[in-house]
PDB file of C-alpha atoms in Angstrom:
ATOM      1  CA  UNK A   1     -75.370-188.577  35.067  1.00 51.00           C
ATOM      2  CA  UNK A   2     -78.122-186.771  37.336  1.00 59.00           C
ATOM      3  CA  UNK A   3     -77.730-187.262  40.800  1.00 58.00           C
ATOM      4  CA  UNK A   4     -81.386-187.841  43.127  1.00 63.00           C
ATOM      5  CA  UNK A   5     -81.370-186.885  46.383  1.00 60.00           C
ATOM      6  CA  UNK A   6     -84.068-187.507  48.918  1.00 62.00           C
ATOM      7  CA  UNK A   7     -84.666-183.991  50.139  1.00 59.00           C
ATOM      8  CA  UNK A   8     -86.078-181.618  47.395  1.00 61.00           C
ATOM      9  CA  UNK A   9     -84.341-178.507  46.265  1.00 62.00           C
ATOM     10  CA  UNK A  10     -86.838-176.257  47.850  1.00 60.00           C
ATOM     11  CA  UNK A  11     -90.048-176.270  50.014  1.00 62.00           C
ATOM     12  CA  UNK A  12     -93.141-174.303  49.824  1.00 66.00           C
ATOM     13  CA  UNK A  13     -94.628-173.179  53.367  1.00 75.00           C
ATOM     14  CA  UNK A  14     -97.924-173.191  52.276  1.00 80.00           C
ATOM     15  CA  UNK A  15     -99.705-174.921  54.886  1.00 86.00           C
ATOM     16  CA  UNK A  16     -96.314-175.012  56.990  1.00 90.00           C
ATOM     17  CA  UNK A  17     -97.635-172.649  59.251  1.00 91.00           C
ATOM     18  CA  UNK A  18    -100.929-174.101  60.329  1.00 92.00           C
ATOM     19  CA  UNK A  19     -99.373-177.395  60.679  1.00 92.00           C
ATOM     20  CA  UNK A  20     -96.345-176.026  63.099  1.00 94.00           C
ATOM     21  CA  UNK A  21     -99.462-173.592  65.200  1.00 93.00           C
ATOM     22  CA  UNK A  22    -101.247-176.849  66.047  1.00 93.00           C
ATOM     23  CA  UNK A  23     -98.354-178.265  67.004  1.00 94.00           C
ATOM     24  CA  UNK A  24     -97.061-175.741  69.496  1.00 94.00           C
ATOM     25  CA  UNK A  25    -100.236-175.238  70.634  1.00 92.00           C
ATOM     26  CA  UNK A  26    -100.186-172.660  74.206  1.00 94.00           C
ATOM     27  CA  UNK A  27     -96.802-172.491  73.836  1.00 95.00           C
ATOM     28  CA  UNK A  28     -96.964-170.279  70.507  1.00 95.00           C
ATOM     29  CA  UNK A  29     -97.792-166.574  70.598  1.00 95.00           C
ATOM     30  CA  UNK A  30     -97.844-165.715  66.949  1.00 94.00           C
ATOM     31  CA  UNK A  31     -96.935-167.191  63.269  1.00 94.00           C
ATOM     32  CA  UNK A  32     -96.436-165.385  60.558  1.00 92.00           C
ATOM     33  CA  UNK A  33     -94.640-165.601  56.543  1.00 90.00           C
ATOM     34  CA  UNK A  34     -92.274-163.026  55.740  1.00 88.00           C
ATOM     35  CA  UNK A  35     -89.988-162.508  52.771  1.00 83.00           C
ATOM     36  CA  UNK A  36     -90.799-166.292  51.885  1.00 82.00           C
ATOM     37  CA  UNK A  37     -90.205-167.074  55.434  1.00 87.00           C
ATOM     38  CA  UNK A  38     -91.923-168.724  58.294  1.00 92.00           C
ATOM     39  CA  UNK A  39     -91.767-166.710  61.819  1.00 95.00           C
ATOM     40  CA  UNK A  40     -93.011-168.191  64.714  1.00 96.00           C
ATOM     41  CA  UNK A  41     -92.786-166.141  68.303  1.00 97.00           C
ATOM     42  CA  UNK A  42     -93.257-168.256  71.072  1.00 97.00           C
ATOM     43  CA  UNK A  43     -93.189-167.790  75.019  1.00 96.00           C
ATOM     44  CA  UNK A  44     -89.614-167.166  76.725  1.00 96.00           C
ATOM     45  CA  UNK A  45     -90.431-170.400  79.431  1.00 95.00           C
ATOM     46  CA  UNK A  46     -91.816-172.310  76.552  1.00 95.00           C
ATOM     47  CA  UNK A  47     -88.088-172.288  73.670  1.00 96.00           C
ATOM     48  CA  UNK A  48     -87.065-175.258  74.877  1.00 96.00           C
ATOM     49  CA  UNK A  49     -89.854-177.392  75.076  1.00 96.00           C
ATOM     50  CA  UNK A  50     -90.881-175.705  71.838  1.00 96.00           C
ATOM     51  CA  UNK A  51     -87.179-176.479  69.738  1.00 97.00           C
ATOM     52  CA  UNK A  52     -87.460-180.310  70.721  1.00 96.00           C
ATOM     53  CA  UNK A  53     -90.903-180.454  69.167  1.00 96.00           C
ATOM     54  CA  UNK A  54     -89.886-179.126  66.361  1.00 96.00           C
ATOM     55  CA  UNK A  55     -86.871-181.312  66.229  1.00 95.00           C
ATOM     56  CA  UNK A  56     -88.250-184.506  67.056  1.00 95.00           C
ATOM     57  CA  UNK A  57     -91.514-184.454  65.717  1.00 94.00           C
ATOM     58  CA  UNK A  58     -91.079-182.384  62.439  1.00 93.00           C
ATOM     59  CA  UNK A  59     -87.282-183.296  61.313  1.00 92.00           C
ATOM     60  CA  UNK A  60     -86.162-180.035  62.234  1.00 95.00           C
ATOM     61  CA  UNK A  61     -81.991-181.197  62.822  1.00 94.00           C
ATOM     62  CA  UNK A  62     -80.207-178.477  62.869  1.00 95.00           C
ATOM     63  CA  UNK A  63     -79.589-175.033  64.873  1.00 96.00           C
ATOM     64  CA  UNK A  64     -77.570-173.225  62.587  1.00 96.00           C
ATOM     65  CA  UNK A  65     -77.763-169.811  64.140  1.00 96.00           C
ATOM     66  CA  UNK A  66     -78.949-168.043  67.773  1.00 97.00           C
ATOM     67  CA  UNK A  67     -78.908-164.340  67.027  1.00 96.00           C
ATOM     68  CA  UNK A  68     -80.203-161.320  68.647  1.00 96.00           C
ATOM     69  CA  UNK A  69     -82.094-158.009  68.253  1.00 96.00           C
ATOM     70  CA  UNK A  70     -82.290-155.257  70.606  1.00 96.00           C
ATOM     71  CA  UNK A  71     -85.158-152.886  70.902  1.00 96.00           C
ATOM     72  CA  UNK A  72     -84.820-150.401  73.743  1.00 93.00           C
ATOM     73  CA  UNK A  73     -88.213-148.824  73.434  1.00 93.00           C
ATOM     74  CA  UNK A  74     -90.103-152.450  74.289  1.00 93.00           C
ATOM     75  CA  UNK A  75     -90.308-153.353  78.080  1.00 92.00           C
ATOM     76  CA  UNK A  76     -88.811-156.659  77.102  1.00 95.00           C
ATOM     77  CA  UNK A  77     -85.871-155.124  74.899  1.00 95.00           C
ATOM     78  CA  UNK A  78     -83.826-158.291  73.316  1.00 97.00           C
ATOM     79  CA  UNK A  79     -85.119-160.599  70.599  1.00 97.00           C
ATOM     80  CA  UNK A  80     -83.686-164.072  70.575  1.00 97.00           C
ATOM     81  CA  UNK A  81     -83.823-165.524  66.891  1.00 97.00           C
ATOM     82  CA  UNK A  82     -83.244-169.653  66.752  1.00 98.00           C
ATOM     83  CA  UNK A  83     -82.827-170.657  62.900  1.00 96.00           C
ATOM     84  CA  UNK A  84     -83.636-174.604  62.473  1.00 96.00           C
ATOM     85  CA  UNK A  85     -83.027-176.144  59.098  1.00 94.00           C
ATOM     86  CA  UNK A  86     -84.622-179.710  58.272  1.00 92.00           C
ATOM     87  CA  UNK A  87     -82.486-181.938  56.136  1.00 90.00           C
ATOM     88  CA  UNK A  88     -85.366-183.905  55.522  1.00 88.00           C
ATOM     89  CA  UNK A  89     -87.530-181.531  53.435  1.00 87.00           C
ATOM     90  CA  UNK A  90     -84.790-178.821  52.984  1.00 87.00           C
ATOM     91  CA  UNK A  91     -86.828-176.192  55.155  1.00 89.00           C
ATOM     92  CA  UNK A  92     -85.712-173.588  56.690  1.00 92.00           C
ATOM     93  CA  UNK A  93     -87.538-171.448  59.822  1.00 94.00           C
ATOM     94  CA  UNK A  94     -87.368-168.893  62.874  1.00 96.00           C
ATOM     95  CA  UNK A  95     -88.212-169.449  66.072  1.00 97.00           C
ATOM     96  CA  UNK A  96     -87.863-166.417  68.015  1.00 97.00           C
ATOM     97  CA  UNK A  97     -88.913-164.917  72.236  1.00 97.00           C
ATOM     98  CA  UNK A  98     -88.454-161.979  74.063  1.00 96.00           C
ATOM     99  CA  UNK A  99     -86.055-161.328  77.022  1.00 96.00           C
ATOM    100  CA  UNK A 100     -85.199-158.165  79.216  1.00 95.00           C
ATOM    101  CA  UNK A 101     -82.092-157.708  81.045  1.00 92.00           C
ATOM    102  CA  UNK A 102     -83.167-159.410  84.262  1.00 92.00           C
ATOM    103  CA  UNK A 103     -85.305-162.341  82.471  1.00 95.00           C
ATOM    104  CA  UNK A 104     -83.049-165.114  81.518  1.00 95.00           C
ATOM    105  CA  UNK A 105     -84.169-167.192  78.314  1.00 97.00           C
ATOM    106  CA  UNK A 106     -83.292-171.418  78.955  1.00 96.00           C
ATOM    107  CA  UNK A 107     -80.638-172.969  77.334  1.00 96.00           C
ATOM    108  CA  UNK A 108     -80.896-175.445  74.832  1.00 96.00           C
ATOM    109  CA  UNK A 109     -77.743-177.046  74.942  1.00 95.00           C
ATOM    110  CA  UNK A 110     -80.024-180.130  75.778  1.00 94.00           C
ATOM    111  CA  UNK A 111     -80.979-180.310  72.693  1.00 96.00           C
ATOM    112  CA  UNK A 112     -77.822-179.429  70.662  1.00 96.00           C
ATOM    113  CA  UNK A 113     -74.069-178.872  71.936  1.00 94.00           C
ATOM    114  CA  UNK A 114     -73.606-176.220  69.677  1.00 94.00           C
ATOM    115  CA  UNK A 115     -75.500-174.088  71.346  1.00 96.00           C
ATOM    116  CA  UNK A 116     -72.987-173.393  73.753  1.00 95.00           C
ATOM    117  CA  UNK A 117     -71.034-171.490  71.668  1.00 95.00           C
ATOM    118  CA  UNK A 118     -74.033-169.652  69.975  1.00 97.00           C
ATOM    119  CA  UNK A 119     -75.313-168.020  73.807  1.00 97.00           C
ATOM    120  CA  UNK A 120     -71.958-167.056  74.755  1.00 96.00           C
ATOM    121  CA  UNK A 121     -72.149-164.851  71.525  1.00 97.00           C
ATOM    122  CA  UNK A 122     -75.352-163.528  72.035  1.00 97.00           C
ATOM    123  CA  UNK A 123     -74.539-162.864  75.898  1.00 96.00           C
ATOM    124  CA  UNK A 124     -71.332-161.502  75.042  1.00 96.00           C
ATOM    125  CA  UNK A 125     -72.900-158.985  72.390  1.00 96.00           C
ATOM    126  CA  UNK A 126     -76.297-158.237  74.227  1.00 96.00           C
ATOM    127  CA  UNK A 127     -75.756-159.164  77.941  1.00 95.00           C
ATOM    128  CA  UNK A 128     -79.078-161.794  77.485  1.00 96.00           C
ATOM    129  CA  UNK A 129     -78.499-164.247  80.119  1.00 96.00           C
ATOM    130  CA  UNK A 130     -79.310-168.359  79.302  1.00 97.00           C
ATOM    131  CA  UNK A 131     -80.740-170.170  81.939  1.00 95.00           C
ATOM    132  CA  UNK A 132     -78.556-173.821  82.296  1.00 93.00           C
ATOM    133  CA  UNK A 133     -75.615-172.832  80.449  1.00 95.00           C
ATOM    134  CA  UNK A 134     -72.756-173.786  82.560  1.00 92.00           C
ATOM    135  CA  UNK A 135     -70.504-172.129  80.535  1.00 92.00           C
ATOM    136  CA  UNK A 136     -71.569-168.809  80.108  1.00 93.00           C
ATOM    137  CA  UNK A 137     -68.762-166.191  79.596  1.00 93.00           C
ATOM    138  CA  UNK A 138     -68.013-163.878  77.028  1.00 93.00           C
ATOM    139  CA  UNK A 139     -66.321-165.392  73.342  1.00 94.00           C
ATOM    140  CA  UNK A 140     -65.587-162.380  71.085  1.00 93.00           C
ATOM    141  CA  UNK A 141     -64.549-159.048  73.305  1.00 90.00           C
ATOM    142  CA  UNK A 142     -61.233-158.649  75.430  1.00 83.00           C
ATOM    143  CA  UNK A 143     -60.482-160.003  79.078  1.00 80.00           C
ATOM    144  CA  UNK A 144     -62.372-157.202  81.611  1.00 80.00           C
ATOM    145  CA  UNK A 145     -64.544-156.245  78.528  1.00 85.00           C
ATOM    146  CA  UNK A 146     -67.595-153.776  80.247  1.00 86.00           C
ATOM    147  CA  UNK A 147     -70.876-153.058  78.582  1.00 90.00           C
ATOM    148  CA  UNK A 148     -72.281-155.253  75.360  1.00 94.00           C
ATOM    149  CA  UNK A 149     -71.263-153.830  71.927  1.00 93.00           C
ATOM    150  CA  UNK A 150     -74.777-154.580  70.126  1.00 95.00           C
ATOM    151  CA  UNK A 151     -76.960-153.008  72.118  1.00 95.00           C
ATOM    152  CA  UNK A 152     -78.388-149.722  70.802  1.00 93.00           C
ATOM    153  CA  UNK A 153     -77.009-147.556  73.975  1.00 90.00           C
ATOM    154  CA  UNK A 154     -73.453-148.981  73.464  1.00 90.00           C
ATOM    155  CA  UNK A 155     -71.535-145.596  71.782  1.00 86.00           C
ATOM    156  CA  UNK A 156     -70.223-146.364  68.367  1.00 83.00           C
ATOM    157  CA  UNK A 157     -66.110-145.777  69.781  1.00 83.00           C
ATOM    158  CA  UNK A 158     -66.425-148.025  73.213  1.00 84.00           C
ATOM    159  CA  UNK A 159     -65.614-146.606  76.638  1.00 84.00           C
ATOM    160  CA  UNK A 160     -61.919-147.713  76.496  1.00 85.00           C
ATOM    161  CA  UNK A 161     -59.133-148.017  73.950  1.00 84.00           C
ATOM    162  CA  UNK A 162     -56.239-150.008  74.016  1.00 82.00           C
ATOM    163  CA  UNK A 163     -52.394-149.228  72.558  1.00 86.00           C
ATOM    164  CA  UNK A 164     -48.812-150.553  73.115  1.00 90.00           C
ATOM    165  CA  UNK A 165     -47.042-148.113  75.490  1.00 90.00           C
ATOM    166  CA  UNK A 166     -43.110-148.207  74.257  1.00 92.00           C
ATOM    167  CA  UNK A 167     -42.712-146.839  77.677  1.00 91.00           C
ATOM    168  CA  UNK A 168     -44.468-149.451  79.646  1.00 89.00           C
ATOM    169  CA  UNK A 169     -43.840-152.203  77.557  1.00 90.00           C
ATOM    170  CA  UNK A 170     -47.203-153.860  77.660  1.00 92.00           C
ATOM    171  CA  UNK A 171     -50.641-153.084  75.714  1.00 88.00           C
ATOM    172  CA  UNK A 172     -52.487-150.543  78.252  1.00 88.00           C
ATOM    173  CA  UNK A 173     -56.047-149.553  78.166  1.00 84.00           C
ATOM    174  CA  UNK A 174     -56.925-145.857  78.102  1.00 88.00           C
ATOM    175  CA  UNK A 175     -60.465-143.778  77.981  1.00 87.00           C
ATOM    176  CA  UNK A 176     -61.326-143.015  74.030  1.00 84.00           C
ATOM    177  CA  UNK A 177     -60.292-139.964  72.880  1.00 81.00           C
ATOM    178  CA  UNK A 178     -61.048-138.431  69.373  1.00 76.00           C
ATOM    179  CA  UNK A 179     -59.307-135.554  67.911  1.00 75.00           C
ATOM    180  CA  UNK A 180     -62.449-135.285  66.052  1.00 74.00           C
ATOM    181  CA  UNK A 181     -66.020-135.604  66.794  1.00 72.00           C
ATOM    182  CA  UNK A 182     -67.966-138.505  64.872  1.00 71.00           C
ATOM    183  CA  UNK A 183     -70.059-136.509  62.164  1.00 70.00           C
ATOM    184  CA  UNK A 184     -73.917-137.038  61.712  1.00 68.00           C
ATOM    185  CA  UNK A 185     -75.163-138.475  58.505  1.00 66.00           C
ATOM    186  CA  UNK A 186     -78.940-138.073  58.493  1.00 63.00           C
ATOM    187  CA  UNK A 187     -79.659-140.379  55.489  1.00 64.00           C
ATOM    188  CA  UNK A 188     -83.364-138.743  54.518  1.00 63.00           C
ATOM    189  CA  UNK A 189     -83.937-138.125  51.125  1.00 61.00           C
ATOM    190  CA  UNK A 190     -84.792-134.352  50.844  1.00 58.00           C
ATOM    191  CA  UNK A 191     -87.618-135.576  48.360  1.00 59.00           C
ATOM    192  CA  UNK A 192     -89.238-136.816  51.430  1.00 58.00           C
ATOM    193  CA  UNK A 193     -89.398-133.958  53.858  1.00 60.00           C
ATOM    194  CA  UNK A 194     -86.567-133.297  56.337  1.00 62.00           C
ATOM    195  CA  UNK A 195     -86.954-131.835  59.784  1.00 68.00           C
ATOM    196  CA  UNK A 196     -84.652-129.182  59.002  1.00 68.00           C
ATOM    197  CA  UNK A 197     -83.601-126.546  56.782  1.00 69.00           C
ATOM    198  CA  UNK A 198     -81.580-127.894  54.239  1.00 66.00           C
ATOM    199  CA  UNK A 199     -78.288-125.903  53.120  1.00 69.00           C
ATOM    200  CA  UNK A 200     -79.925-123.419  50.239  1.00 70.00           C
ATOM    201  CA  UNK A 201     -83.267-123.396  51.103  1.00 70.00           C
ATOM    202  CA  UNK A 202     -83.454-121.050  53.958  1.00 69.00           C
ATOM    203  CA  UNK A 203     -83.608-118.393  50.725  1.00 68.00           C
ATOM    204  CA  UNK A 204     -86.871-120.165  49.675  1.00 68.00           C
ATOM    205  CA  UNK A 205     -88.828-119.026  52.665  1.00 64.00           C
ATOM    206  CA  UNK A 206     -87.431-115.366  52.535  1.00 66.00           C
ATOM    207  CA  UNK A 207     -90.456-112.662  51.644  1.00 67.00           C
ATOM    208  CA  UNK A 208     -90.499-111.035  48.407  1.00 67.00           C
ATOM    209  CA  UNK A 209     -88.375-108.332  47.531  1.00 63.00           C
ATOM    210  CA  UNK A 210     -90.515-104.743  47.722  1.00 69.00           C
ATOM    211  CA  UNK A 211     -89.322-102.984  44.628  1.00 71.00           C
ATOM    212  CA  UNK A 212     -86.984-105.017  42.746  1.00 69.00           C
ATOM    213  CA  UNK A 213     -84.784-103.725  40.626  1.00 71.00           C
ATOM    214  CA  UNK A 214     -85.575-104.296  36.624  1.00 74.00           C
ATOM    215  CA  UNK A 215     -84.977-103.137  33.218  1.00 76.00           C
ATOM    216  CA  UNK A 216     -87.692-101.121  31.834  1.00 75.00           C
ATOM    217  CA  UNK A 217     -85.917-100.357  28.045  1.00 75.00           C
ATOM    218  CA  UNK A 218     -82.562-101.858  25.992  1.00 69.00           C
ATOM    219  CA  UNK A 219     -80.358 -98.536  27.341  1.00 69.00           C
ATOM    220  CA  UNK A 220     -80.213 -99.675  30.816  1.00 73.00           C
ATOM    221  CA  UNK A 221     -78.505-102.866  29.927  1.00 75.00           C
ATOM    222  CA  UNK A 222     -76.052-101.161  27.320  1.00 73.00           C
ATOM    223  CA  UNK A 223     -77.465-103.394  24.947  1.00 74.00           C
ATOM    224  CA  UNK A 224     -79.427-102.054  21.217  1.00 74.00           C
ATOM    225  CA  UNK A 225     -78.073-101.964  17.704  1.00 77.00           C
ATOM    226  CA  UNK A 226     -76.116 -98.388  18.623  1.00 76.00           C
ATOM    227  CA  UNK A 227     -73.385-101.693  20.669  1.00 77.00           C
ATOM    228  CA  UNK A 228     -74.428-103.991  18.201  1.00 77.00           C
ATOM    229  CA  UNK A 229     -72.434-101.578  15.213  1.00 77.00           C
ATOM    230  CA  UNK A 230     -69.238-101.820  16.974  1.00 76.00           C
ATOM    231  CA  UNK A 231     -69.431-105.366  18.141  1.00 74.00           C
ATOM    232  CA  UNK A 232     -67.207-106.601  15.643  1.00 73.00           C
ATOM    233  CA  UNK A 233     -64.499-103.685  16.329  1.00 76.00           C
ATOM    234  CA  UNK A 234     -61.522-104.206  17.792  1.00 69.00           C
ATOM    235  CA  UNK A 235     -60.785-103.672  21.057  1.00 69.00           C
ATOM    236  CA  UNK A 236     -57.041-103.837  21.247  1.00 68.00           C
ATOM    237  CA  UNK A 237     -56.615-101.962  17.854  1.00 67.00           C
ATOM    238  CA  UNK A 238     -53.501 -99.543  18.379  1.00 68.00           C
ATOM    239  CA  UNK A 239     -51.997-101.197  21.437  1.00 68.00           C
ATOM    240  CA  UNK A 240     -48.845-101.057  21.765  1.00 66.00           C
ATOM    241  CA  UNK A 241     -47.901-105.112  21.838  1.00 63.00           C
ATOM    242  CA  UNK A 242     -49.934-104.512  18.247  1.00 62.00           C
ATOM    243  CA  UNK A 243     -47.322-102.060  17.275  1.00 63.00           C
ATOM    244  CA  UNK A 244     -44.630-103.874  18.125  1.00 59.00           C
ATOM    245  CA  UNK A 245     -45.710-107.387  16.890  1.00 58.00           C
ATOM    246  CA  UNK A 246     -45.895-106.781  13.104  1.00 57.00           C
ATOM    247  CA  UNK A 247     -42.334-105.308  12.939  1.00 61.00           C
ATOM    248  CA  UNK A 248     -39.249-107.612  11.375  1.00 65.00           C
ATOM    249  CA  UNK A 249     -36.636-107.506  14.241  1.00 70.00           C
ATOM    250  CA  UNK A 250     -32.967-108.902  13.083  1.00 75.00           C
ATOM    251  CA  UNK A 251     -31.418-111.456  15.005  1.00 74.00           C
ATOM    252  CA  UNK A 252     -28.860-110.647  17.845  1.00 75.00           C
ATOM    253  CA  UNK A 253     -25.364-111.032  17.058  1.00 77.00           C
ATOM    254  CA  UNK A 254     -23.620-113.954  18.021  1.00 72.00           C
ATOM    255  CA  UNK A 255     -21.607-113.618  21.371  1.00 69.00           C
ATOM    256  CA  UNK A 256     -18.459-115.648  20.406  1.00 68.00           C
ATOM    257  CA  UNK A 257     -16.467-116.649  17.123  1.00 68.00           C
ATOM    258  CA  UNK A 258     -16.591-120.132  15.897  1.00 66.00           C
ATOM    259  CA  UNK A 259     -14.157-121.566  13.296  1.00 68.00           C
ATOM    260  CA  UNK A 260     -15.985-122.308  10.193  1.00 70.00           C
ATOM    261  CA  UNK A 261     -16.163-126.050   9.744  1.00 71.00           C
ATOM    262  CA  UNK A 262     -15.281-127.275   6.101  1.00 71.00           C
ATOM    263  CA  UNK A 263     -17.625-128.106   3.614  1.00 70.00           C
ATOM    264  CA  UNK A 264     -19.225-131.436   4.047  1.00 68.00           C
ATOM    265  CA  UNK A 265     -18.073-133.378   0.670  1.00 67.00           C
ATOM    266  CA  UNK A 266     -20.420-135.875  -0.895  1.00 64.00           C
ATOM    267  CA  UNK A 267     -24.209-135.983  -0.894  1.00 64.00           C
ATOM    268  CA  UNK A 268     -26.717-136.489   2.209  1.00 60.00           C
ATOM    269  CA  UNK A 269     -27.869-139.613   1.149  1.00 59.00           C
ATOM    270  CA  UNK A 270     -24.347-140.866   1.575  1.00 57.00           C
ATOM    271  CA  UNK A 271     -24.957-140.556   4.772  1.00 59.00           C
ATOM    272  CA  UNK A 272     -25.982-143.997   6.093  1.00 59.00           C
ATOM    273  CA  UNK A 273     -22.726-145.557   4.145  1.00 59.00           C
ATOM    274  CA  UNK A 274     -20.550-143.259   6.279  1.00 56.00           C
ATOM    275  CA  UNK A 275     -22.313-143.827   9.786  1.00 58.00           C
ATOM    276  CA  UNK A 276     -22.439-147.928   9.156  1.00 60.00           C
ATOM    277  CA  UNK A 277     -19.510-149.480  10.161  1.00 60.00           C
ATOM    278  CA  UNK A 278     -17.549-151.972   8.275  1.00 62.00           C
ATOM    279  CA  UNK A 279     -17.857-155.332   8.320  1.00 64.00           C
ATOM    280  CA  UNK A 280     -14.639-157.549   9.182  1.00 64.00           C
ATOM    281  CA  UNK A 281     -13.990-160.610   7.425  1.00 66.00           C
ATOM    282  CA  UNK A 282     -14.584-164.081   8.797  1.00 66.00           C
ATOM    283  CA  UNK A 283     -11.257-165.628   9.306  1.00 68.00           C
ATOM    284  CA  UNK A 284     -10.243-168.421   6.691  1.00 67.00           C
ATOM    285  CA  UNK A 285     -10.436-171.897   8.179  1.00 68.00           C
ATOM    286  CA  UNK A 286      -7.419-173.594   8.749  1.00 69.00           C
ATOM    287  CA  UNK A 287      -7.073-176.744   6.994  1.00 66.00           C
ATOM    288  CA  UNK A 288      -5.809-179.779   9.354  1.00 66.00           C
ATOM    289  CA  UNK A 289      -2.470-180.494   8.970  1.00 64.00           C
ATOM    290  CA  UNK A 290      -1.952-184.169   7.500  1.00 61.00           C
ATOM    291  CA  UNK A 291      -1.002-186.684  10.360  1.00 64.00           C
ATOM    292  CA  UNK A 292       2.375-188.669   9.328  1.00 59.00           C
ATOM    293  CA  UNK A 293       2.594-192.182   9.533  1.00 60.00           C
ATOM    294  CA  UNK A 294       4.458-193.613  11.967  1.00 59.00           C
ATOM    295  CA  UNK A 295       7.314-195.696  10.552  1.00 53.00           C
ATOM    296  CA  UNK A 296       7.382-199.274  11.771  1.00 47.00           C
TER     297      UNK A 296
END
């Protein structure tokens, strides 16, 4: 039996956008569909006034995700993403604004208590302060945790390593130490153009040799029909492993006496009858003896 359900199994953003960018009005700085997608970049001051529009007025329910995106080469470096999902018409979109390290972005745990949970993350990972949150510390690194893993200036190893210490009894922290250096993968195709010299082609920009060295007739390479007439001669003809090979050599003597063992009687396809052994009879079954009457 098919099952109906109110919201349909997918919605088509056409006409989404111009909808939502009348909506936001001042508030919006740019919309745009990507990958199927609608994208809408709004001001920093403006996420919170701009999430409960979308919530109340266009059945946007849900927050399912705050991520975040560092760039370190824009003035305002970090990227907050909001992802809303609408039960209603099963539609999915991204609300994101910009933040530096000194600009803190509001919270929105007016508008949905799960958002607490979602800013710790992205402070904890990025360092992007939320304006409101009254419980902003980190979620996912250790106790005394320094720096932000995510950010693009974080190394790849940390600053400090922890261990148990048999000696001390206790997990201790410790300054990273490799006993080898991370390598370098530079992913470019070669196809492409590298910026270096790839391993084998520095002998592609060498110059041309002056006077090479070639072979102007058949002698010089010992090749012509005077080596083709002994090609099929034999090299190792009259060696001396030849020599010895093809003579009959008798075998050694034997280097102890043996009795001789008498001659086997019978035929060798007796043989199975004298390996099997025999059979023993069942015993015979007792008859019960006959029970006497008793005399009364």
């Amino acid at each position: 039996m098919a099952t109906l359900h109110s919201a349909p199994r997918f919605t088509l953003i056409d006409g989404l956008k111009g909808t939502l960018s009348t909506a936001l009005g001042d508030h919006l700085v740019d919309a745009h569909e990507e990958h199927g997608e609608l994208l809408l970049h709004v001001k920093r001051d403006s996420i919170e006034d701009v999430l409960r529009i979308l919530r109340d007025d266009h059945a946007y329910q849900q927050l399912m995700e705050i991520a975040g995106a560092d760039y370190p080469s824009r003035a305002e470096r970090f990227e907050i993403v909001y992802m809303l999902l609408s039960l209603t018409t099963n539609s999915r979109i991204m609300v994101k604004c910009r933040a530096s390290e000194d600009t803190p972005v509001p919270t929105v745990t007016t508008l949905w208590p799960n958002a607490g949970w979602l800013e710790r993350e992205v402070f904890d990972m990025y360092g992007v302060l939320f304006a409101g949150n009254t419980d902003l510390r980190r979620i996912l690194t250790d106790y005394g945790f320094e720096g932000h893993p995510f950010r693009k200036d974080f190394p790849l190893t940390g600053y400090t390593e922890l261990r148990y210490s048999e000696d001390e009894k206790r997990v201790v922290y410790e300054p990273v130490e490799l006993a080898q250096d991370l390598r370098q993968f530079d992913f470019m195709s070669p196809w492409e153009g590298a910026d270096y010299v790839l391993p084998g082609d520095e002998k592609a920009d060498m110059p041309p040799v002056d006077d090479p060295k070639v072979t102007e007739k058949p002698s010089d390479t010992g090749a012509g029909a005077k080596t083709d007439k002994h090609a099929a001669d034999k090299v190792s003809a009259g060696a001396p492993a030849e020599k010895d090979g093809g003579e009959a050599i008798d075998p050694p003597e034997p280097t102890e006496d043996r009795a001789a063992r008498p001659k086997r009687k019978g035929k060798t396809t007796d043989t199975a009858k004298a390996t099997e052994t025999k059979k023993k009879k069942a015993p015979a079954k007792r008859k019960p003896a006959a029970r006497k009457k008793d005399d009364t």
